[in-house]
Amino acid sequence: MLIHTVLFDPASPEAEARIREACEILAGLSIPGMSGFHHGPNRDFEGKSARYTYGFAVFFENRDVHLAYEAHPDHVRAGGMLVENSRGGHDGIFVSDLEV
């Protein structure tokens, strides 16, 4: 299983609202083998990621499912919104893919 975690450094308060909107689009995807999409504010209890104020985690059965998600037109559209609204574009996004 892969846990795909993405955190965002929004460019502005308005940009954070657009990031939440993009996450709602992603949460609505129905791809076999994709489960457990959750998004929300980063509470940063350990003080390690304060610049990333919002994010999501999604679970994939395997890499093939992850690739199907990446290619999905709604992911492409939402991904563009996420890049557009993160400080510095791609530089304002942190991604990790944990294999568990």
mmCIF file of N, CA and C in Angstrom:
data_model
loop_
_atom_site.group_PDB
_atom_site.id
_atom_site.type_symbol
_atom_site.label_atom_id
_atom_site.label_comp_id
_atom_site.label_asym_id
_atom_site.label_seq_id
_atom_site.Cartn_x
_atom_site.Cartn_y
_atom_site.Cartn_z
ATOM 1 N N MET A 1 0.843 -1.175 0.000
ATOM 2 C CA MET A 1 0.000 0.000 0.000
ATOM 3 C C MET A 1 0.888 1.239 0.000
ATOM 4 N N LEU A 2 0.431 2.287 -0.667
ATOM 5 C CA LEU A 2 1.096 3.587 -0.661
ATOM 6 C C LEU A 2 0.218 4.597 0.067
ATOM 7 N N ILE A 3 0.848 5.398 0.906
ATOM 8 C CA ILE A 3 0.171 6.541 1.513
ATOM 9 C C ILE A 3 0.784 7.775 0.875
ATOM 10 N N HIS A 4 0.007 8.450 0.072
ATOM 11 C CA HIS A 4 0.430 9.645 -0.666
ATOM 12 C C HIS A 4 0.018 10.851 0.177
ATOM 13 N N THR A 5 0.993 11.582 0.687
ATOM 14 C CA THR A 5 0.735 12.726 1.557
ATOM 15 C C THR A 5 1.240 13.993 0.874
ATOM 16 N N VAL A 6 0.394 15.015 0.843
ATOM 17 C CA VAL A 6 0.737 16.267 0.169
ATOM 18 C C VAL A 6 0.378 17.423 1.100
ATOM 19 N N LEU A 7 1.346 18.327 1.308
ATOM 20 C CA LEU A 7 1.136 19.505 2.155
ATOM 21 C C LEU A 7 1.378 20.765 1.325
ATOM 22 N N PHE A 8 0.630 21.824 1.648
ATOM 23 C CA PHE A 8 0.659 23.054 0.853
ATOM 24 C C PHE A 8 1.012 24.276 1.701
ATOM 25 N N ASP A 9 1.768 25.169 1.090
ATOM 26 C CA ASP A 9 2.070 26.493 1.632
ATOM 27 C C ASP A 9 1.256 27.480 0.793
ATOM 28 N N PRO A 10 0.020 27.789 1.195
ATOM 29 C CA PRO A 10 -0.837 28.651 0.386
ATOM 30 C C PRO A 10 -0.239 30.044 0.194
ATOM 31 N N ALA A 11 -0.456 30.594 -0.986
ATOM 32 C CA ALA A 11 0.070 31.911 -1.321
ATOM 33 C C ALA A 11 -0.668 33.031 -0.593
ATOM 34 N N SER A 12 -1.903 32.785 -0.131
ATOM 35 C CA SER A 12 -2.709 33.793 0.546
ATOM 36 C C SER A 12 -3.894 33.086 1.216
ATOM 37 N N PRO A 13 -4.645 33.801 2.066
ATOM 38 C CA PRO A 13 -5.857 33.182 2.636
ATOM 39 C C PRO A 13 -6.856 32.763 1.550
ATOM 40 N N GLU A 14 -6.977 33.559 0.499
ATOM 41 C CA GLU A 14 -7.863 33.197 -0.601
ATOM 42 C C GLU A 14 -7.355 31.942 -1.310
ATOM 43 N N ALA A 15 -6.034 31.825 -1.425
ATOM 44 C CA ALA A 15 -5.431 30.656 -2.064
ATOM 45 C C ALA A 15 -5.717 29.398 -1.248
ATOM 46 N N GLU A 16 -5.742 29.506 0.081
ATOM 47 C CA GLU A 16 -6.049 28.330 0.896
ATOM 48 C C GLU A 16 -7.472 27.849 0.616
ATOM 49 N N ALA A 17 -8.388 28.763 0.388
ATOM 50 C CA ALA A 17 -9.762 28.369 0.044
ATOM 51 C C ALA A 17 -9.780 27.620 -1.287
ATOM 52 N N ARG A 18 -8.977 28.048 -2.244
ATOM 53 C CA ARG A 18 -8.900 27.371 -3.544
ATOM 54 C C ARG A 18 -8.252 25.997 -3.390
ATOM 55 N N ILE A 19 -7.272 25.886 -2.481
ATOM 56 C CA ILE A 19 -6.638 24.594 -2.209
ATOM 57 C C ILE A 19 -7.671 23.634 -1.617
ATOM 58 N N ARG A 20 -8.486 24.120 -0.691
ATOM 59 C CA ARG A 20 -9.546 23.275 -0.124
ATOM 60 C C ARG A 20 -10.516 22.822 -1.224
ATOM 61 N N GLU A 21 -10.836 23.717 -2.135
ATOM 62 C CA GLU A 21 -11.722 23.390 -3.258
ATOM 63 C C GLU A 21 -11.107 22.284 -4.122
ATOM 64 N N ALA A 22 -9.815 22.401 -4.417
ATOM 65 C CA ALA A 22 -9.126 21.374 -5.204
ATOM 66 C C ALA A 22 -9.121 20.038 -4.468
ATOM 67 N N CYS A 23 -8.944 20.069 -3.156
ATOM 68 C CA CYS A 23 -8.974 18.830 -2.364
ATOM 69 C C CYS A 23 -10.349 18.180 -2.416
ATOM 70 N N GLU A 24 -11.398 18.973 -2.450
ATOM 71 C CA GLU A 24 -12.750 18.421 -2.571
ATOM 72 C C GLU A 24 -12.923 17.706 -3.912
ATOM 73 N N ILE A 25 -12.334 18.256 -4.964
ATOM 74 C CA ILE A 25 -12.377 17.599 -6.279
ATOM 75 C C ILE A 25 -11.687 16.239 -6.181
ATOM 76 N N LEU A 26 -10.509 16.226 -5.574
ATOM 77 C CA LEU A 26 -9.758 14.972 -5.439
ATOM 78 C C LEU A 26 -10.493 13.971 -4.554
ATOM 79 N N ALA A 27 -11.135 14.464 -3.508
ATOM 80 C CA ALA A 27 -11.874 13.574 -2.607
ATOM 81 C C ALA A 27 -13.029 12.894 -3.332
ATOM 82 N N GLY A 28 -13.521 13.492 -4.396
ATOM 83 C CA GLY A 28 -14.627 12.933 -5.149
ATOM 84 C C GLY A 28 -14.232 11.905 -6.195
ATOM 85 N N LEU A 29 -12.932 11.695 -6.383
ATOM 86 C CA LEU A 29 -12.490 10.722 -7.378
ATOM 87 C C LEU A 29 -12.876 9.313 -6.957
ATOM 88 N N SER A 30 -13.271 8.519 -7.928
ATOM 89 C CA SER A 30 -13.597 7.116 -7.685
ATOM 90 C C SER A 30 -12.719 6.268 -8.591
ATOM 91 N N ILE A 31 -11.601 5.824 -8.043
ATOM 92 C CA ILE A 31 -10.650 5.010 -8.787
ATOM 93 C C ILE A 31 -10.489 3.692 -8.026
ATOM 94 N N PRO A 32 -10.729 2.559 -8.684
ATOM 95 C CA PRO A 32 -10.563 1.280 -7.988
ATOM 96 C C PRO A 32 -9.158 1.157 -7.386
ATOM 97 N N GLY A 33 -9.109 0.808 -6.111
ATOM 98 C CA GLY A 33 -7.829 0.671 -5.414
ATOM 99 C C GLY A 33 -7.382 1.924 -4.692
ATOM 100 N N MET A 34 -8.139 3.016 -4.823
ATOM 101 C CA MET A 34 -7.866 4.261 -4.103
ATOM 102 C C MET A 34 -8.862 4.357 -2.954
ATOM 103 N N SER A 35 -8.374 4.636 -1.759
ATOM 104 C CA SER A 35 -9.277 4.713 -0.612
ATOM 105 C C SER A 35 -8.783 5.738 0.393
ATOM 106 N N GLY A 36 -9.668 6.099 1.287
ATOM 107 C CA GLY A 36 -9.289 6.902 2.439
ATOM 108 C C GLY A 36 -8.729 8.274 2.157
ATOM 109 N N PHE A 37 -9.300 9.022 1.224
ATOM 110 C CA PHE A 37 -8.835 10.394 0.989
ATOM 111 C C PHE A 37 -9.313 11.291 2.126
ATOM 112 N N HIS A 38 -8.353 11.933 2.804
ATOM 113 C CA HIS A 38 -8.667 12.850 3.910
ATOM 114 C C HIS A 38 -7.870 14.131 3.723
ATOM 115 N N HIS A 39 -8.505 15.277 3.990
ATOM 116 C CA HIS A 39 -7.772 16.551 3.896
ATOM 117 C C HIS A 39 -8.184 17.449 5.047
ATOM 118 N N GLY A 40 -7.291 18.391 5.368
ATOM 119 C CA GLY A 40 -7.583 19.314 6.446
ATOM 120 C C GLY A 40 -6.374 20.156 6.805
ATOM 121 N N PRO A 41 -6.543 21.013 7.814
ATOM 122 C CA PRO A 41 -5.444 21.891 8.233
ATOM 123 C C PRO A 41 -4.331 21.099 8.915
ATOM 124 N N ASN A 42 -3.104 21.536 8.680
ATOM 125 C CA ASN A 42 -1.941 20.949 9.335
ATOM 126 C C ASN A 42 -1.782 21.623 10.694
ATOM 127 N N ARG A 43 -1.885 20.879 11.759
ATOM 128 C CA ARG A 43 -1.764 21.440 13.107
ATOM 129 C C ARG A 43 -0.314 21.577 13.560
ATOM 130 N N ASP A 44 0.619 20.907 12.921
ATOM 131 C CA ASP A 44 2.058 21.043 13.184
ATOM 132 C C ASP A 44 2.382 21.025 14.677
ATOM 133 N N PHE A 45 1.907 20.030 15.379
ATOM 134 C CA PHE A 45 2.110 19.931 16.823
ATOM 135 C C PHE A 45 3.580 19.842 17.212
ATOM 136 N N GLU A 46 4.439 19.358 16.311
ATOM 137 C CA GLU A 46 5.860 19.223 16.636
ATOM 138 C C GLU A 46 6.696 20.399 16.144
ATOM 139 N N GLY A 47 6.066 21.374 15.505
ATOM 140 C CA GLY A 47 6.794 22.555 15.052
ATOM 141 C C GLY A 47 7.781 22.280 13.927
ATOM 142 N N LYS A 48 7.447 21.351 13.043
ATOM 143 C CA LYS A 48 8.366 20.972 11.966
ATOM 144 C C LYS A 48 7.898 21.399 10.571
ATOM 145 N N SER A 49 6.639 21.833 10.449
ATOM 146 C CA SER A 49 6.104 22.089 9.107
ATOM 147 C C SER A 49 5.143 23.272 9.078
ATOM 148 N N ALA A 50 5.467 24.307 9.814
ATOM 149 C CA ALA A 50 4.546 25.437 9.977
ATOM 150 C C ALA A 50 4.159 26.110 8.668
ATOM 151 N N ARG A 51 5.045 26.135 7.690
ATOM 152 C CA ARG A 51 4.715 26.833 6.434
ATOM 153 C C ARG A 51 3.634 26.106 5.646
ATOM 154 N N TYR A 52 3.474 24.805 5.878
ATOM 155 C CA TYR A 52 2.486 23.998 5.165
ATOM 156 C C TYR A 52 1.210 23.928 6.003
ATOM 157 N N THR A 53 0.260 24.785 5.687
ATOM 158 C CA THR A 53 -0.900 24.948 6.566
ATOM 159 C C THR A 53 -2.087 24.057 6.213
ATOM 160 N N TYR A 54 -2.026 23.370 5.069
ATOM 161 C CA TYR A 54 -3.140 22.526 4.654
ATOM 162 C C TYR A 54 -2.591 21.333 3.889
ATOM 163 N N GLY A 55 -3.305 20.222 3.916
ATOM 164 C CA GLY A 55 -2.814 19.063 3.183
ATOM 165 C C GLY A 55 -3.817 17.942 3.085
ATOM 166 N N PHE A 56 -3.369 16.858 2.447
ATOM 167 C CA PHE A 56 -4.212 15.676 2.334
ATOM 168 C C PHE A 56 -3.355 14.420 2.349
ATOM 169 N N ALA A 57 -4.026 13.317 2.640
ATOM 170 C CA ALA A 57 -3.431 11.985 2.543
ATOM 171 C C ALA A 57 -4.436 11.088 1.833
ATOM 172 N N VAL A 58 -3.920 10.257 0.943
ATOM 173 C CA VAL A 58 -4.765 9.307 0.223
ATOM 174 C C VAL A 58 -4.034 7.971 0.175
ATOM 175 N N PHE A 59 -4.799 6.900 0.185
ATOM 176 C CA PHE A 59 -4.241 5.556 0.225
ATOM 177 C C PHE A 59 -4.469 4.864 -1.117
ATOM 178 N N PHE A 60 -3.401 4.247 -1.623
ATOM 179 C CA PHE A 60 -3.466 3.500 -2.880
ATOM 180 C C PHE A 60 -3.053 2.064 -2.623
ATOM 181 N N GLU A 61 -3.745 1.141 -3.268
ATOM 182 C CA GLU A 61 -3.422 -0.278 -3.151
ATOM 183 C C GLU A 61 -1.996 -0.567 -3.615
ATOM 184 N N ASN A 62 -1.571 0.131 -4.691
ATOM 185 C CA ASN A 62 -0.234 -0.082 -5.248
ATOM 186 C C ASN A 62 0.114 1.080 -6.182
ATOM 187 N N ARG A 63 1.290 1.019 -6.752
ATOM 188 C CA ARG A 63 1.768 2.094 -7.626
ATOM 189 C C ARG A 63 0.905 2.237 -8.880
ATOM 190 N N ASP A 64 0.384 1.136 -9.400
ATOM 191 C CA ASP A 64 -0.460 1.236 -10.599
ATOM 192 C C ASP A 64 -1.697 2.086 -10.341
ATOM 193 N N VAL A 65 -2.279 1.951 -9.160
ATOM 194 C CA VAL A 65 -3.444 2.768 -8.803
ATOM 195 C C VAL A 65 -3.026 4.233 -8.688
ATOM 196 N N HIS A 66 -1.866 4.465 -8.107
ATOM 197 C CA HIS A 66 -1.338 5.829 -7.997
ATOM 198 C C HIS A 66 -1.168 6.443 -9.387
ATOM 199 N N LEU A 67 -0.649 5.671 -10.332
ATOM 200 C CA LEU A 67 -0.472 6.170 -11.700
ATOM 201 C C LEU A 67 -1.816 6.486 -12.356
ATOM 202 N N ALA A 68 -2.834 5.659 -12.091
ATOM 203 C CA ALA A 68 -4.176 5.939 -12.630
ATOM 204 C C ALA A 68 -4.712 7.246 -12.056
ATOM 205 N N TYR A 69 -4.473 7.481 -10.784
ATOM 206 C CA TYR A 69 -4.874 8.732 -10.114
ATOM 207 C C TYR A 69 -4.161 9.921 -10.764
ATOM 208 N N GLU A 70 -2.853 9.792 -10.971
ATOM 209 C CA GLU A 70 -2.090 10.888 -11.580
ATOM 210 C C GLU A 70 -2.618 11.259 -12.956
ATOM 211 N N ALA A 71 -3.041 10.271 -13.731
ATOM 212 C CA ALA A 71 -3.495 10.510 -15.104
ATOM 213 C C ALA A 71 -4.953 10.947 -15.197
ATOM 214 N N HIS A 72 -5.715 10.807 -14.127
ATOM 215 C CA HIS A 72 -7.140 11.136 -14.159
ATOM 216 C C HIS A 72 -7.323 12.628 -14.472
ATOM 217 N N PRO A 73 -8.224 12.980 -15.400
ATOM 218 C CA PRO A 73 -8.422 14.391 -15.772
ATOM 219 C C PRO A 73 -8.773 15.303 -14.591
ATOM 220 N N ASP A 74 -9.542 14.805 -13.624
ATOM 221 C CA ASP A 74 -9.873 15.628 -12.462
ATOM 222 C C ASP A 74 -8.644 15.870 -11.582
ATOM 223 N N HIS A 75 -7.739 14.891 -11.531
ATOM 224 C CA HIS A 75 -6.491 15.098 -10.785
ATOM 225 C C HIS A 75 -5.636 16.150 -11.492
ATOM 226 N N VAL A 76 -5.564 16.066 -12.805
ATOM 227 C CA VAL A 76 -4.776 17.041 -13.569
ATOM 228 C C VAL A 76 -5.318 18.453 -13.330
ATOM 229 N N ARG A 77 -6.641 18.591 -13.386
ATOM 230 C CA ARG A 77 -7.273 19.910 -13.165
ATOM 231 C C ARG A 77 -7.035 20.397 -11.734
ATOM 232 N N ALA A 78 -7.286 19.548 -10.746
ATOM 233 C CA ALA A 78 -7.083 19.937 -9.345
ATOM 234 C C ALA A 78 -5.609 20.203 -9.067
ATOM 235 N N GLY A 79 -4.734 19.397 -9.650
ATOM 236 C CA GLY A 79 -3.297 19.616 -9.462
ATOM 237 C C GLY A 79 -2.867 20.988 -9.952
ATOM 238 N N GLY A 80 -3.422 21.421 -11.075
ATOM 239 C CA GLY A 80 -3.120 22.767 -11.574
ATOM 240 C C GLY A 80 -3.576 23.835 -10.598
ATOM 241 N N MET A 81 -4.738 23.640 -10.010
ATOM 242 C CA MET A 81 -5.243 24.586 -9.009
ATOM 243 C C MET A 81 -4.321 24.624 -7.790
ATOM 244 N N LEU A 82 -3.837 23.456 -7.378
ATOM 245 C CA LEU A 82 -2.962 23.379 -6.201
ATOM 246 C C LEU A 82 -1.640 24.100 -6.455
ATOM 247 N N VAL A 83 -1.048 23.868 -7.614
ATOM 248 C CA VAL A 83 0.213 24.538 -7.954
ATOM 249 C C VAL A 83 -0.008 26.047 -8.039
ATOM 250 N N GLU A 84 -1.082 26.453 -8.703
ATOM 251 C CA GLU A 84 -1.384 27.875 -8.897
ATOM 252 C C GLU A 84 -1.570 28.616 -7.571
ATOM 253 N N ASN A 85 -2.049 27.926 -6.562
ATOM 254 C CA ASN A 85 -2.378 28.593 -5.299
ATOM 255 C C ASN A 85 -1.371 28.341 -4.177
ATOM 256 N N SER A 86 -0.286 27.656 -4.492
ATOM 257 C CA SER A 86 0.773 27.432 -3.498
ATOM 258 C C SER A 86 1.886 28.448 -3.704
ATOM 259 N N ARG A 87 2.438 28.932 -2.605
ATOM 260 C CA ARG A 87 3.519 29.921 -2.653
ATOM 261 C C ARG A 87 4.707 29.337 -3.420
ATOM 262 N N GLY A 88 5.065 29.995 -4.511
ATOM 263 C CA GLY A 88 6.176 29.518 -5.331
ATOM 264 C C GLY A 88 5.807 28.369 -6.254
ATOM 265 N N GLY A 89 4.509 28.131 -6.447
ATOM 266 C CA GLY A 89 4.084 27.038 -7.336
ATOM 267 C C GLY A 89 4.492 25.691 -6.769
ATOM 268 N N HIS A 90 5.212 24.906 -7.570
ATOM 269 C CA HIS A 90 5.653 23.574 -7.125
ATOM 270 C C HIS A 90 6.495 23.643 -5.854
ATOM 271 N N ASP A 91 7.237 24.725 -5.669
ATOM 272 C CA ASP A 91 8.096 24.858 -4.482
ATOM 273 C C ASP A 91 7.299 24.989 -3.191
ATOM 274 N N GLY A 92 6.025 25.318 -3.291
ATOM 275 C CA GLY A 92 5.180 25.450 -2.104
ATOM 276 C C GLY A 92 4.394 24.193 -1.778
ATOM 277 N N ILE A 93 4.829 23.072 -2.378
ATOM 278 C CA ILE A 93 4.141 21.794 -2.172
ATOM 279 C C ILE A 93 5.158 20.747 -1.719
ATOM 280 N N PHE A 94 4.822 20.042 -0.638
ATOM 281 C CA PHE A 94 5.650 18.938 -0.135
ATOM 282 C C PHE A 94 4.887 17.640 -0.363
ATOM 283 N N VAL A 95 5.546 16.660 -0.961
ATOM 284 C CA VAL A 95 4.915 15.376 -1.260
ATOM 285 C C VAL A 95 5.759 14.246 -0.685
ATOM 286 N N SER A 96 5.088 13.276 -0.063
ATOM 287 C CA SER A 96 5.780 12.032 0.322
ATOM 288 C C SER A 96 4.896 10.863 -0.066
ATOM 289 N N ASP A 97 5.541 9.771 -0.450
ATOM 290 C CA ASP A 97 4.849 8.532 -0.798
ATOM 291 C C ASP A 97 5.427 7.420 0.063
ATOM 292 N N LEU A 98 4.699 7.047 1.091
ATOM 293 C CA LEU A 98 5.157 6.012 2.005
ATOM 294 C C LEU A 98 4.647 4.659 1.555
ATOM 295 N N GLU A 99 5.548 3.707 1.412
ATOM 296 C CA GLU A 99 5.134 2.345 1.104
ATOM 297 C C GLU A 99 5.032 1.578 2.408
ATOM 298 N N VAL A 100 3.825 1.121 2.720
ATOM 299 C CA VAL A 100 3.598 0.442 4.002
ATOM 300 C C VAL A 100 2.999 -0.939 3.785
#
